[in-house]
mmCIF file of C-alpha atoms and ligand atoms in Angstrom:
data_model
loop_
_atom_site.group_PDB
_atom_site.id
_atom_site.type_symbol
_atom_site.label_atom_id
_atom_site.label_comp_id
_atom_site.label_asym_id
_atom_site.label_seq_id
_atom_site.Cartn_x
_atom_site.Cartn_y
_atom_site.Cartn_z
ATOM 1 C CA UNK A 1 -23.895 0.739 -17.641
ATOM 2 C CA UNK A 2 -27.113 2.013 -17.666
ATOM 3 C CA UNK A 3 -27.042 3.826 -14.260
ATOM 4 C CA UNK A 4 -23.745 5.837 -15.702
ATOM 5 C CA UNK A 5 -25.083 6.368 -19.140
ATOM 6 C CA UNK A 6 -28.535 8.533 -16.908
ATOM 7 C CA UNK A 7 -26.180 10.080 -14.427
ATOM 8 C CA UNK A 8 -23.898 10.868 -17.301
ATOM 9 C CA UNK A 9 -27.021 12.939 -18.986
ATOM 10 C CA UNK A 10 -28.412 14.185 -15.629
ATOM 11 C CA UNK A 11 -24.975 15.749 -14.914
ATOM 12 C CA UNK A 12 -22.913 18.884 -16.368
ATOM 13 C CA UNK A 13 -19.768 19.324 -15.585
ATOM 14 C CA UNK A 14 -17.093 16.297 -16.164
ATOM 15 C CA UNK A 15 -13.615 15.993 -14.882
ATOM 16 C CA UNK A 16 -11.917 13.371 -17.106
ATOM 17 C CA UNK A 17 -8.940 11.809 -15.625
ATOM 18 C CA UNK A 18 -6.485 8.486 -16.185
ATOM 19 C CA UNK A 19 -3.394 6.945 -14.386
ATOM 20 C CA UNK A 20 -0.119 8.818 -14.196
ATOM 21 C CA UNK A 21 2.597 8.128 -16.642
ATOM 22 C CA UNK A 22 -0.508 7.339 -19.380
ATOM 23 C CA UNK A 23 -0.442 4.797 -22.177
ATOM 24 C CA UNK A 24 -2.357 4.799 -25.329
ATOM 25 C CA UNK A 25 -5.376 3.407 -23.411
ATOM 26 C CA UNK A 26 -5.696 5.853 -20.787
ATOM 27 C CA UNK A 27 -5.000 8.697 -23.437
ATOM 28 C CA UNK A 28 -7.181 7.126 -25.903
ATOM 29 C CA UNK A 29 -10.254 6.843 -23.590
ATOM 30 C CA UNK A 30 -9.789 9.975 -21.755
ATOM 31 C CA UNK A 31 -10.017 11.526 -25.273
ATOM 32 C CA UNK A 32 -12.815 9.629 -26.185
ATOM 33 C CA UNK A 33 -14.516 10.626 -23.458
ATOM 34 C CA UNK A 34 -14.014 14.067 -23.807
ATOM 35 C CA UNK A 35 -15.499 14.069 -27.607
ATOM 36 C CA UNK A 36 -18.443 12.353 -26.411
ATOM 37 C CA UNK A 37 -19.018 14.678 -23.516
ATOM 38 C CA UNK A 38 -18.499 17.747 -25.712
ATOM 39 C CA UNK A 39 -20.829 16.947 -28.151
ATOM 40 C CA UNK A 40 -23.125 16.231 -25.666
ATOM 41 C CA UNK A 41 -22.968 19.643 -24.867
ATOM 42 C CA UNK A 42 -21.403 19.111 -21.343
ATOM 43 C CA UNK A 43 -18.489 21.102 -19.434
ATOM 44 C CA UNK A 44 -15.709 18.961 -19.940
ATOM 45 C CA UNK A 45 -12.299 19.155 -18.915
ATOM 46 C CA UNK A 46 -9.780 16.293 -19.102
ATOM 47 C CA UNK A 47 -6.995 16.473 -16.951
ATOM 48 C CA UNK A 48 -3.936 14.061 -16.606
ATOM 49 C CA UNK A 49 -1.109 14.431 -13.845
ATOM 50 C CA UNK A 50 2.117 13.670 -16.342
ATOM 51 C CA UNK A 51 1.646 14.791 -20.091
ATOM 52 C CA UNK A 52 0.457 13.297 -23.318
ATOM 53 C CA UNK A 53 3.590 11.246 -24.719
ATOM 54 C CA UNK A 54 4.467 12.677 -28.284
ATOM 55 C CA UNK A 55 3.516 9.451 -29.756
ATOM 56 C CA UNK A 56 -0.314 9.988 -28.941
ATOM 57 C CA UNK A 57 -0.369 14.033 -29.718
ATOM 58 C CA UNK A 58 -1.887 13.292 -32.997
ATOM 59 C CA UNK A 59 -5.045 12.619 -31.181
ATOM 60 C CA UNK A 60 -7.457 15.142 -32.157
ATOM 61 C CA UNK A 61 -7.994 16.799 -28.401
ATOM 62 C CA UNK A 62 -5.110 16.040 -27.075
ATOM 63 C CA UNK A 63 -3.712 19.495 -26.941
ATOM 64 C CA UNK A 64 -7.001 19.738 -24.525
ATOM 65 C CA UNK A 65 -5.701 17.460 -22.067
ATOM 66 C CA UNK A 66 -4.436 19.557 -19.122
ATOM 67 C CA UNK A 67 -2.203 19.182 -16.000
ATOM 68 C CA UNK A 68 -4.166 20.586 -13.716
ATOM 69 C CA UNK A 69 -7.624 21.069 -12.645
ATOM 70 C CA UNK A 70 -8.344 24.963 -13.701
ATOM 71 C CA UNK A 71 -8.837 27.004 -10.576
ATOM 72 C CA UNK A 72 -12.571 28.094 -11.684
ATOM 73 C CA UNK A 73 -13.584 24.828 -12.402
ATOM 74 C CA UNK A 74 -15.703 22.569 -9.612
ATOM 75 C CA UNK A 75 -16.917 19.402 -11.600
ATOM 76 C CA UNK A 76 -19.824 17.304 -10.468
ATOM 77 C CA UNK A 77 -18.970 14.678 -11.477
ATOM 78 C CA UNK A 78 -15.364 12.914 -11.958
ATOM 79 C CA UNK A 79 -14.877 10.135 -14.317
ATOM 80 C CA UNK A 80 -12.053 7.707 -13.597
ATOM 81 C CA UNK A 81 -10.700 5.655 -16.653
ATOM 82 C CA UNK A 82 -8.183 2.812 -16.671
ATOM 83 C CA UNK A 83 -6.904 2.772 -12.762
ATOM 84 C CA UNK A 84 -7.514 0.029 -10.441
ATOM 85 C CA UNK A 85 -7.644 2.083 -7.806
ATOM 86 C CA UNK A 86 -8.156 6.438 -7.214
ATOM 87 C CA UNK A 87 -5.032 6.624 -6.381
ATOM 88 C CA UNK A 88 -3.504 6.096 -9.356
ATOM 89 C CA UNK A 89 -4.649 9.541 -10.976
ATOM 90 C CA UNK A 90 -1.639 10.868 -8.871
ATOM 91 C CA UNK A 91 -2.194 14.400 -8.193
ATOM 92 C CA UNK A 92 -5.415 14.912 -9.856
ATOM 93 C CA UNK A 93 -7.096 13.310 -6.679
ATOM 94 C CA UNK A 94 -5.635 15.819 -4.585
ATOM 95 C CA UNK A 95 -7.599 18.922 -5.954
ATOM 96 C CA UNK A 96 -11.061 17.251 -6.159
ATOM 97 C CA UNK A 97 -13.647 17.730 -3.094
ATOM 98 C CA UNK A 98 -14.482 13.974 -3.072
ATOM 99 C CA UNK A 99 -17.253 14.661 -0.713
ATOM 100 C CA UNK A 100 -19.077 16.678 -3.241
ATOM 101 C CA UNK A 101 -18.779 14.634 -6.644
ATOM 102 C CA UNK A 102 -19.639 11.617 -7.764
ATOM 103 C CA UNK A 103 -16.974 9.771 -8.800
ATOM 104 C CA UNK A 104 -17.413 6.837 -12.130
ATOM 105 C CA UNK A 105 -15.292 3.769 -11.937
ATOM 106 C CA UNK A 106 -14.123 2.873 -15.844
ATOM 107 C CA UNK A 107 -11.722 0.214 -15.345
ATOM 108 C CA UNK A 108 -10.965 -3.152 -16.783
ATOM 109 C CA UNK A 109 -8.087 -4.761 -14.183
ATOM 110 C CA UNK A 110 -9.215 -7.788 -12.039
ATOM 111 C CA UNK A 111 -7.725 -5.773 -8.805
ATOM 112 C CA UNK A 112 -10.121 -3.224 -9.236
ATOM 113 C CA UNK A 113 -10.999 -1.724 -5.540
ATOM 114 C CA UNK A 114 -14.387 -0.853 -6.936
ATOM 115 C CA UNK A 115 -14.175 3.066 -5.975
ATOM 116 C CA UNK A 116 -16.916 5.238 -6.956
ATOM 117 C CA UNK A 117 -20.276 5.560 -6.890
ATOM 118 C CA UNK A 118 -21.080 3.956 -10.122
ATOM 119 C CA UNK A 119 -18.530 1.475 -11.573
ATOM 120 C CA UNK A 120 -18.182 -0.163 -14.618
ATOM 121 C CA UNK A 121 -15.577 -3.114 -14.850
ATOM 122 C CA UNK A 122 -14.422 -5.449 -16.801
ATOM 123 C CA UNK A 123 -11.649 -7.567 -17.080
ATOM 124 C CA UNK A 124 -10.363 -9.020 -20.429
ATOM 125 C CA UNK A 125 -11.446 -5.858 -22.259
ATOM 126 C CA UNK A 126 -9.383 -2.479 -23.046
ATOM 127 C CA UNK A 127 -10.918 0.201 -21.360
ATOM 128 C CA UNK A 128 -11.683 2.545 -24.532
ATOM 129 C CA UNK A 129 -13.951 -0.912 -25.778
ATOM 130 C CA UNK A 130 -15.865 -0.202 -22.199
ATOM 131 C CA UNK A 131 -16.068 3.462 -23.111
ATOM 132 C CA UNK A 132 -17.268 2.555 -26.475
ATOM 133 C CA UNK A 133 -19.705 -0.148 -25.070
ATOM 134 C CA UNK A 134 -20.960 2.760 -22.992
ATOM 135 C CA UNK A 135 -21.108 5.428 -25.512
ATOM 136 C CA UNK A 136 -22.627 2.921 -27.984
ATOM 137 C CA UNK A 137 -25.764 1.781 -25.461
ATOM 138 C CA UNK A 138 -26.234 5.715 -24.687
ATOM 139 C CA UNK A 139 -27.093 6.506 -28.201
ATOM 140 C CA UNK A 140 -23.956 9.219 -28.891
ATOM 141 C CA UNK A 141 -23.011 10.125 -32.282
ATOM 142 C CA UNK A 142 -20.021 8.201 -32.563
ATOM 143 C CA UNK A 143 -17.415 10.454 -34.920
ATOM 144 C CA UNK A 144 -14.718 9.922 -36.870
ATOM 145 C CA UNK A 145 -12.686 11.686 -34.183
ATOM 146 C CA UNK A 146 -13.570 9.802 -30.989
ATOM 147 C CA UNK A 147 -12.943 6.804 -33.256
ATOM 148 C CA UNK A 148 -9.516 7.383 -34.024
ATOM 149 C CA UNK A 149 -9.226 7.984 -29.782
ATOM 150 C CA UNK A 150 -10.924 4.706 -28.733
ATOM 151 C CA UNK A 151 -9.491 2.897 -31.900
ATOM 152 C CA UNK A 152 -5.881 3.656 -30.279
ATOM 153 C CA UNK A 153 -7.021 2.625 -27.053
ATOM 154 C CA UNK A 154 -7.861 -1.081 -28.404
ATOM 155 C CA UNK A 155 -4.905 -1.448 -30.757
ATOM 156 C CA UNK A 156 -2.556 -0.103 -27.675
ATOM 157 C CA UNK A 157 -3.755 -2.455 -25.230
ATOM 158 C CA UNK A 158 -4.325 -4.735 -26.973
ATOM 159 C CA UNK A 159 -0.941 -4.940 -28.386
ATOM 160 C CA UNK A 160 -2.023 -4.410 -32.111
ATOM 161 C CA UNK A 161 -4.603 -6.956 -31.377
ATOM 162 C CA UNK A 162 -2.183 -9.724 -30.477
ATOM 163 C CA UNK A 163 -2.388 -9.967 -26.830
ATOM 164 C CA UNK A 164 -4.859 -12.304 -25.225
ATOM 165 C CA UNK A 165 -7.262 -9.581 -24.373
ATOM 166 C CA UNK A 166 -8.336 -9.456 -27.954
ATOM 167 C CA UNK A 167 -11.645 -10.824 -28.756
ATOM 168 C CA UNK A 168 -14.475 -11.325 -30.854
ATOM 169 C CA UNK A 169 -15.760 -8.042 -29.129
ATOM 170 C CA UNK A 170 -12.638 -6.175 -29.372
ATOM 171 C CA UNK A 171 -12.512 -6.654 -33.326
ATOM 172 C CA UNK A 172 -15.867 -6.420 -33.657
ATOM 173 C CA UNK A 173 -15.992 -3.107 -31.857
ATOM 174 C CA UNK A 174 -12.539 -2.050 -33.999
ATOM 175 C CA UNK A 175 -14.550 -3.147 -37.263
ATOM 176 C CA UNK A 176 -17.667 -0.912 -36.214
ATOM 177 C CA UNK A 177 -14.659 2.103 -35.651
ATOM 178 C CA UNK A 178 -13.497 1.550 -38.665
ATOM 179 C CA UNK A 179 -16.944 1.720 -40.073
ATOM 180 C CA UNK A 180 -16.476 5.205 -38.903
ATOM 181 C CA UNK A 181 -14.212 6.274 -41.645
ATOM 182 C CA UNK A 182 -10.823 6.080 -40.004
ATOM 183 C CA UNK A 183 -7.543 3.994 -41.200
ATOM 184 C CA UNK A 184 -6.258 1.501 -39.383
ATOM 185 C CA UNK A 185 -3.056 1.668 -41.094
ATOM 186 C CA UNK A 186 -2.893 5.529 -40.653
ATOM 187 C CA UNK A 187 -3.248 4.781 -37.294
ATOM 188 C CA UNK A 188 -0.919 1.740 -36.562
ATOM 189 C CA UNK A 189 1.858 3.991 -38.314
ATOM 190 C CA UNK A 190 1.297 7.014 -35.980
ATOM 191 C CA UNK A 191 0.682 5.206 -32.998
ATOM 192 C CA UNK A 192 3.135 2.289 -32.661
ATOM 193 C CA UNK A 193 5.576 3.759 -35.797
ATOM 194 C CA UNK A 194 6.538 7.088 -34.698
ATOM 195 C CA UNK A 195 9.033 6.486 -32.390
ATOM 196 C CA UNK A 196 11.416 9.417 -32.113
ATOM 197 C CA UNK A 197 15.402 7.790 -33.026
ATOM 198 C CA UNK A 198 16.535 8.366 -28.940
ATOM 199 C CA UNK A 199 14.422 5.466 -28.347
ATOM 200 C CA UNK A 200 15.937 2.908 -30.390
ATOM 201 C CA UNK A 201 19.414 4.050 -29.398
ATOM 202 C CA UNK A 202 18.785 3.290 -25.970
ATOM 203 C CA UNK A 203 17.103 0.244 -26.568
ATOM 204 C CA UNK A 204 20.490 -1.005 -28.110
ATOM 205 C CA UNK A 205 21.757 -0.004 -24.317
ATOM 206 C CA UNK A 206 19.523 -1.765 -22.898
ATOM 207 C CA UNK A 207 19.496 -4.943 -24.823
ATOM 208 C CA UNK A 208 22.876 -5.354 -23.964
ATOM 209 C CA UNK A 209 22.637 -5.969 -20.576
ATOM 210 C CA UNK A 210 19.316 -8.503 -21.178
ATOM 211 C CA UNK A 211 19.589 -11.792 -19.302
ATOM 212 C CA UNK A 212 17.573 -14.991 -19.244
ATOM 213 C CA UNK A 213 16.879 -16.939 -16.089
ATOM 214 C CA UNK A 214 14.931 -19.635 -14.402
ATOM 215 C CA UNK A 215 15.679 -22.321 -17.467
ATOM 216 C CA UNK A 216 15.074 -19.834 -19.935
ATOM 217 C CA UNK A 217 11.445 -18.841 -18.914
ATOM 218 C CA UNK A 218 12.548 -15.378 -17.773
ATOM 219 C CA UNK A 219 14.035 -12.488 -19.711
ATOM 220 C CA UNK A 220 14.869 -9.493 -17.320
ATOM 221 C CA UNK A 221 16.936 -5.783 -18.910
ATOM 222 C CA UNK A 222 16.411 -2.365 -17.590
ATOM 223 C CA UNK A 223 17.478 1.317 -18.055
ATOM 224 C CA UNK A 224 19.408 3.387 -16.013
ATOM 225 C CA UNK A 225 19.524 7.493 -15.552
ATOM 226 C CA UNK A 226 23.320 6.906 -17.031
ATOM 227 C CA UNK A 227 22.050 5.246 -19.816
ATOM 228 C CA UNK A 228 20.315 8.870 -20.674
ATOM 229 C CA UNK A 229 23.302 10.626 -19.694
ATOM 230 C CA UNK A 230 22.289 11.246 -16.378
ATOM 231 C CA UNK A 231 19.375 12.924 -17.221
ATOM 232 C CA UNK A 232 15.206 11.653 -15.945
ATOM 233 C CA UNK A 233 14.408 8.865 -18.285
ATOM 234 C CA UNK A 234 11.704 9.453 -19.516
ATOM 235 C CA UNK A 235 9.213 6.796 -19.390
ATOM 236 C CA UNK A 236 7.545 7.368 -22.495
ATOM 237 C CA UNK A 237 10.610 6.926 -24.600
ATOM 238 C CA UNK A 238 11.014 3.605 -23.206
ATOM 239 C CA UNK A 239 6.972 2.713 -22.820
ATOM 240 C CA UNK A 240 6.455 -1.185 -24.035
ATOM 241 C CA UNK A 241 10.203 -1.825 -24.285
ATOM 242 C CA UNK A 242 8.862 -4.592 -21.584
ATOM 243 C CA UNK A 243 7.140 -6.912 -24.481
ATOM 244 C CA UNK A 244 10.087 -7.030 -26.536
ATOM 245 C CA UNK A 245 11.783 -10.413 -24.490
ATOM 246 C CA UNK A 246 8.185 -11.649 -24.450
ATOM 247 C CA UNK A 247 9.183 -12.484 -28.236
ATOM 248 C CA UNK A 248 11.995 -14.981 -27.339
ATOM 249 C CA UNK A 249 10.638 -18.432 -27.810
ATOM 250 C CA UNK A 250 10.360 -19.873 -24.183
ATOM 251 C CA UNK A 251 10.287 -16.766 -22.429
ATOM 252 C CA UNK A 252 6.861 -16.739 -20.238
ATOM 253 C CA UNK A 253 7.768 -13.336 -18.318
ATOM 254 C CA UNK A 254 9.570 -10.628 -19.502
ATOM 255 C CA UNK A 255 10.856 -7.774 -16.885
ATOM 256 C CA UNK A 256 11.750 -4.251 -17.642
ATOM 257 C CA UNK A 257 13.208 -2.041 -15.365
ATOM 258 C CA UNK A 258 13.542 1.360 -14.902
ATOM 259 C CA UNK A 259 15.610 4.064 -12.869
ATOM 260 C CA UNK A 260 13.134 6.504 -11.759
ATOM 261 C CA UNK A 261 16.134 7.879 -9.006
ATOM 262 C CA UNK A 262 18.553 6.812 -7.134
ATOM 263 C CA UNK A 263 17.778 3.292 -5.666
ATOM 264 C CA UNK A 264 14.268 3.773 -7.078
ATOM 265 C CA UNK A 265 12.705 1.525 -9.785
ATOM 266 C CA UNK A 266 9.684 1.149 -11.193
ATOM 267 C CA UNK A 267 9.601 -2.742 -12.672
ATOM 268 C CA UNK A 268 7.167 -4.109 -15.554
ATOM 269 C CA UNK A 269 6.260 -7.236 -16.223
ATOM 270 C CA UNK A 270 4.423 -9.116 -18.988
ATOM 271 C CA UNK A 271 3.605 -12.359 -18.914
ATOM 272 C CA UNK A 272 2.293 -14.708 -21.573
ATOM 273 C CA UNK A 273 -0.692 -17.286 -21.266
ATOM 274 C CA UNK A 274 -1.300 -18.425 -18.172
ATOM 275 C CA UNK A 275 0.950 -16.649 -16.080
ATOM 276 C CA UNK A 276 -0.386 -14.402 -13.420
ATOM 277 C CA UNK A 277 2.425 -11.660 -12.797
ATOM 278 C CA UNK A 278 0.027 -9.350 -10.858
ATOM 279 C CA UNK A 279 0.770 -11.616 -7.708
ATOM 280 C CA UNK A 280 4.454 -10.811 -8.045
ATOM 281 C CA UNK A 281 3.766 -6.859 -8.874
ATOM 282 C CA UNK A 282 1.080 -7.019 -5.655
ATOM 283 C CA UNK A 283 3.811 -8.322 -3.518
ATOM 284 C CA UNK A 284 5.804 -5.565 -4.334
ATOM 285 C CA UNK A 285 2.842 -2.984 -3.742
ATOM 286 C CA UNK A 286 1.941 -2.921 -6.909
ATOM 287 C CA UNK A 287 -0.679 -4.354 -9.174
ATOM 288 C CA UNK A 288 -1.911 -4.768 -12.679
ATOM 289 C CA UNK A 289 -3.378 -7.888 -14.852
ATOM 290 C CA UNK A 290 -2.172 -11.184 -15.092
ATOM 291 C CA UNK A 291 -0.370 -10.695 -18.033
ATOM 292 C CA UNK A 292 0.059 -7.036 -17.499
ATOM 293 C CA UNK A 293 1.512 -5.491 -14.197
ATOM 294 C CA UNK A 294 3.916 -3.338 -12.903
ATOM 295 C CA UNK A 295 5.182 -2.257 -9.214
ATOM 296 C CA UNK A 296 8.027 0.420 -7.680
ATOM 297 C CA UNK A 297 11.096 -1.232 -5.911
ATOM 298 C CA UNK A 298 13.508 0.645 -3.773
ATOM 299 C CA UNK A 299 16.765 -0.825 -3.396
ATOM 300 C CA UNK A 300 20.367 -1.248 -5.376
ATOM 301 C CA UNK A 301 19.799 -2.272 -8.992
ATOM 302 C CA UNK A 302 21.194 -5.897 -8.400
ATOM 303 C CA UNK A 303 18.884 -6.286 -5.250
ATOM 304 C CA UNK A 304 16.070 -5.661 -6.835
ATOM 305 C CA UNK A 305 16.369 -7.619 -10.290
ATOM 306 C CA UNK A 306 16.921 -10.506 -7.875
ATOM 307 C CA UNK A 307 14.119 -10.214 -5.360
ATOM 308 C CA UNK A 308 11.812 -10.231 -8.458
ATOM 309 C CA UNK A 309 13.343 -12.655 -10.102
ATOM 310 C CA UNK A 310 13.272 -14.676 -7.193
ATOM 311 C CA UNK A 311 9.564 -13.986 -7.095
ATOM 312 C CA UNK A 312 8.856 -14.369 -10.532
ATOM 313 C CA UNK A 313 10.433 -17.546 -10.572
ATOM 314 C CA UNK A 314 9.175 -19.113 -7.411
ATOM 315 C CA UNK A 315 5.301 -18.311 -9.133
ATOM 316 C CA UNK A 316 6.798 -20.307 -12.415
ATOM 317 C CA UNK A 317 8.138 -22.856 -10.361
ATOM 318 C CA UNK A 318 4.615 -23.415 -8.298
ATOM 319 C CA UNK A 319 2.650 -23.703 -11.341
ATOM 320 C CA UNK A 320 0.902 -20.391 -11.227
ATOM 321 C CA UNK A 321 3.007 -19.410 -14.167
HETATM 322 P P1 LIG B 1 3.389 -0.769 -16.855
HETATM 323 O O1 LIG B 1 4.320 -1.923 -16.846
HETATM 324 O O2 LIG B 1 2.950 -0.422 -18.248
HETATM 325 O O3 LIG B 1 3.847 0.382 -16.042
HETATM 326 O O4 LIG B 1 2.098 -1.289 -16.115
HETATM 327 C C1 LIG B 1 1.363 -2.375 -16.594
HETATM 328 C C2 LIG B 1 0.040 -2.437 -15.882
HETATM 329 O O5 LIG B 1 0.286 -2.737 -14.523
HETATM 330 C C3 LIG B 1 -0.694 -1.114 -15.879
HETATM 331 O O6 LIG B 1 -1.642 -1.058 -16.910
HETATM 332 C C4 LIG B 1 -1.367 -1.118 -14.561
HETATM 333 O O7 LIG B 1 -2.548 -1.839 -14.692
HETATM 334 C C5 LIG B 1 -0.496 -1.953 -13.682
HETATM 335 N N1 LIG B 1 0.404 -1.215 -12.801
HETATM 336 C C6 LIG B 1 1.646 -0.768 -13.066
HETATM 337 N N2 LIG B 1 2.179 -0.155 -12.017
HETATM 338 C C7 LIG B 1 1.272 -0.229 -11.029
HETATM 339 C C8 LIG B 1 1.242 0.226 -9.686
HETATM 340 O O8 LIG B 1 2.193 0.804 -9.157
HETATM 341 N N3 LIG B 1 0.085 -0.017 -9.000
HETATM 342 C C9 LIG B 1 -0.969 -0.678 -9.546
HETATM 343 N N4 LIG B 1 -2.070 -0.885 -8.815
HETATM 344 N N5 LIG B 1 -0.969 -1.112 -10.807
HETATM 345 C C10 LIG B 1 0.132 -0.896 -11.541
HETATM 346 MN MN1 LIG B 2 -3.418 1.979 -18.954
#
C-alpha cells in the first residue's frame, strides 16, 4: 500500500479503469479514485468500456467517466480497480501501450492473477474499502463527494451490508464516510431504490419461469432477448436480479441467466455461506468469489441451465457447497 500510495504521488497522469458491464463497486471506486486524484492535482481520466448504469449517474463525476481513452491523452500510469484479471477492462486494454505504463492492481477476488507492477489485494473486502484504506494511509482530504462514491461501493458489494463480506472494517470504514457528512439513507434510496418500472416488469417474466433443483438447494431463472421484445437486454436493468432466489429458505445457490445473443449466455451465480461457486464459474471460463461469480456459456438455453446445474450440483453434492 505504501509502494502505490509514493508511485501514486511520484506520477501525473492516471488512467482510471474497471470491468466491463460495471456494478456499483467498480463505478463507485473508479469515481473515488478520480476525486482523489483530482484534488491531488493529477491528470486524471477515468475511462470504462460499457457506460455508467442510470442507477449510479447520481455520482458526482460520473458524467466524467468516458468510453474511450481521448486520443491526446498517454497516461503513465494505469490504475486497475475491481478485475481479477486485465482483461476484464474489455477494450480499454486495447488502447494502452502496456510497455510504457505502470499498471496498479486494486482488486479484492481470491483469483486475482496478480497483474501489474504494484498490486494491492484483498479478498473479503469491497474494493472502494481498499481504495479508501489507500486513500486514508496517503493522507488525502477525504470529501463529502468521494464519500458518497466509495460509500456506494461498500453498500453495493456488500449487498447493503448483508453479505458475508461485511465486517468490522467495512462498517467501520462506512461509519468514518458517514462522518463525512453524507446520508446513508439518501444514498440507499438512490442507489438500490431507483429502479426504472421496465425492470420490475421483466422481473415478473422472469420469475415465472424460476425453478428449484438438487432437493431444493438450487434456484435457477433467466432472461431472454424475447423477454425485451427482441431487443439487447440490457444488463443493467436486470443487474442483481441473481440474489433474489438466494432469499428462498434452503436455497444455497441461486443462478441467473442471461441472453446476451443467440446461443450466448452470460450466467451468475451467488452462493450463500460456505459455498464456493467460483469453481463452477472457472469451469466454465469464468471466475469470481466464492459467493460471487459469474461465467459466459454458449449453447441452447436448456443445455446450458443443465450443464451448470449439473455442475452446481455435483459441488453441493461433494461437500464443497
Ligand atoms: P456477475 O454475476 O455480477 O456478472 O459477476 C459476479 C462476479 O463474478 C463479478 O464481480 C466478477 O468478480 C466475477 N465474474 C463474472 N463474470 C466473470 C468472467 O467472465 N470472468 C471472471 N474472471 N470473473 C467474472
Ligand atoms: Mn465489480
Amino acid at each position: 500500500m505504501k509502494k502505490i500510495g509514493e508511485a501514486i504521488l511520484k506520477h501525473e497522469r492516471f488512467l482510471v479503469t474497471s470491468h466491463v458491464e460495471p456494478d456499483g463497486d467498480a463505478v463507485g471506486s473508479v469515481l473515488g479514485m478520480w476525486h482523489a486524484l483530482t484534488a491531488l492535482g493529477k491528470e486524471v481520466v477515468a475511462c470504462l468500456a460499457d457506460p455508467v448504469p442510470l442507477i449510479y449517474r447520481f455520482l458526482p463525476g460520473s458524467r466524467e467517466v468516458r468510453n474511450e481513452i481521448p486520443l491526446d491523452f498517454t497516461p503513465d500510469v494505469l490504475i486497475v480497480l475491481d478485475c481479477s484479471e486485465l482483461d476484464r477492462a474489455g477494450k480499454i486494454i486495447d488502447g494502452i501501450d502496456l510497455g510504457s505504463v505502470l499498471v496498479i492492481n486494486i482488486d479484492h477476488h481470491d483469483s486475482n492473477t496478480g497483474f501489474g507492477g504494484l498490486s494491492l489485494v484483498r479478498e473479503n473486502a469491497a474494493t472502494g474499502e481498499l481504495v479508501y484504506l489507500l486513500l486514508r494511509e496517503m493522507g488525502i482530504p477525504l470529501t463529502e463527494a468521494l464519500g458518497k462514491c466509495l460509500y456506494t461501493a461498500i453498500l453495493t458489494d456488500t449487498g447493503g451490508f448483508r453479505y458475508r463480506n461485511t465486517t468490522r472494517r467495512s462498517l467501520q470504514i462506512a461509519a468514518e464516510i458517514v462522518g463525512l457528512g453524507i446520508n446513508p439513507g439518501e444514498i440507499a434510496e438512490r442507489a438500490c431504490e431507483s429502479y426504472p418500472l421496465e425492470r420490475f416488469q421483466i422481473l415478473g417474466k422472469a420469475l415465472r419461469n424460476l425453478r428449484v433443483s438438487c432437493g431444493g438447494k438450487v434456484a435457477d431463472f433467466f432472461v431472454t432477448q424475447k423477454m425485451f421484445n427482441g431487443s439487447d437486454v440490457s444488463p443493467s436493468i436486470v443487474e442483481g436480479f441473481v440474489n433474489y432466489p438466494r432469499e428462498i429458505n434452503g436455497v444455497l445457490v441461486s443462478v441467473f441467466i442471461r441472453e446476451k445473443a443467440e446461443g450466448r449466455y452470460r450466467v451468475s451465480l451467488r452462493s450463500k455461506g460456505d459455498a464456493d461457486v467460483a469453481t463452477v464459474a472457472m469451469a466454465f471460463g469464468g471466475g469470481g468469489h466464492r459467493n460471487a461469480a459469474g461465467c459466459v456459456v454458449e449453447g441452447e438455453l436448456e443445455t446450458v441451465r443443465k450443464r451448470v446445474l449439473n455442475r452446481v450440483c455435483e459441488v453441493i453434492e461433494k461437500g464443497q457447497c
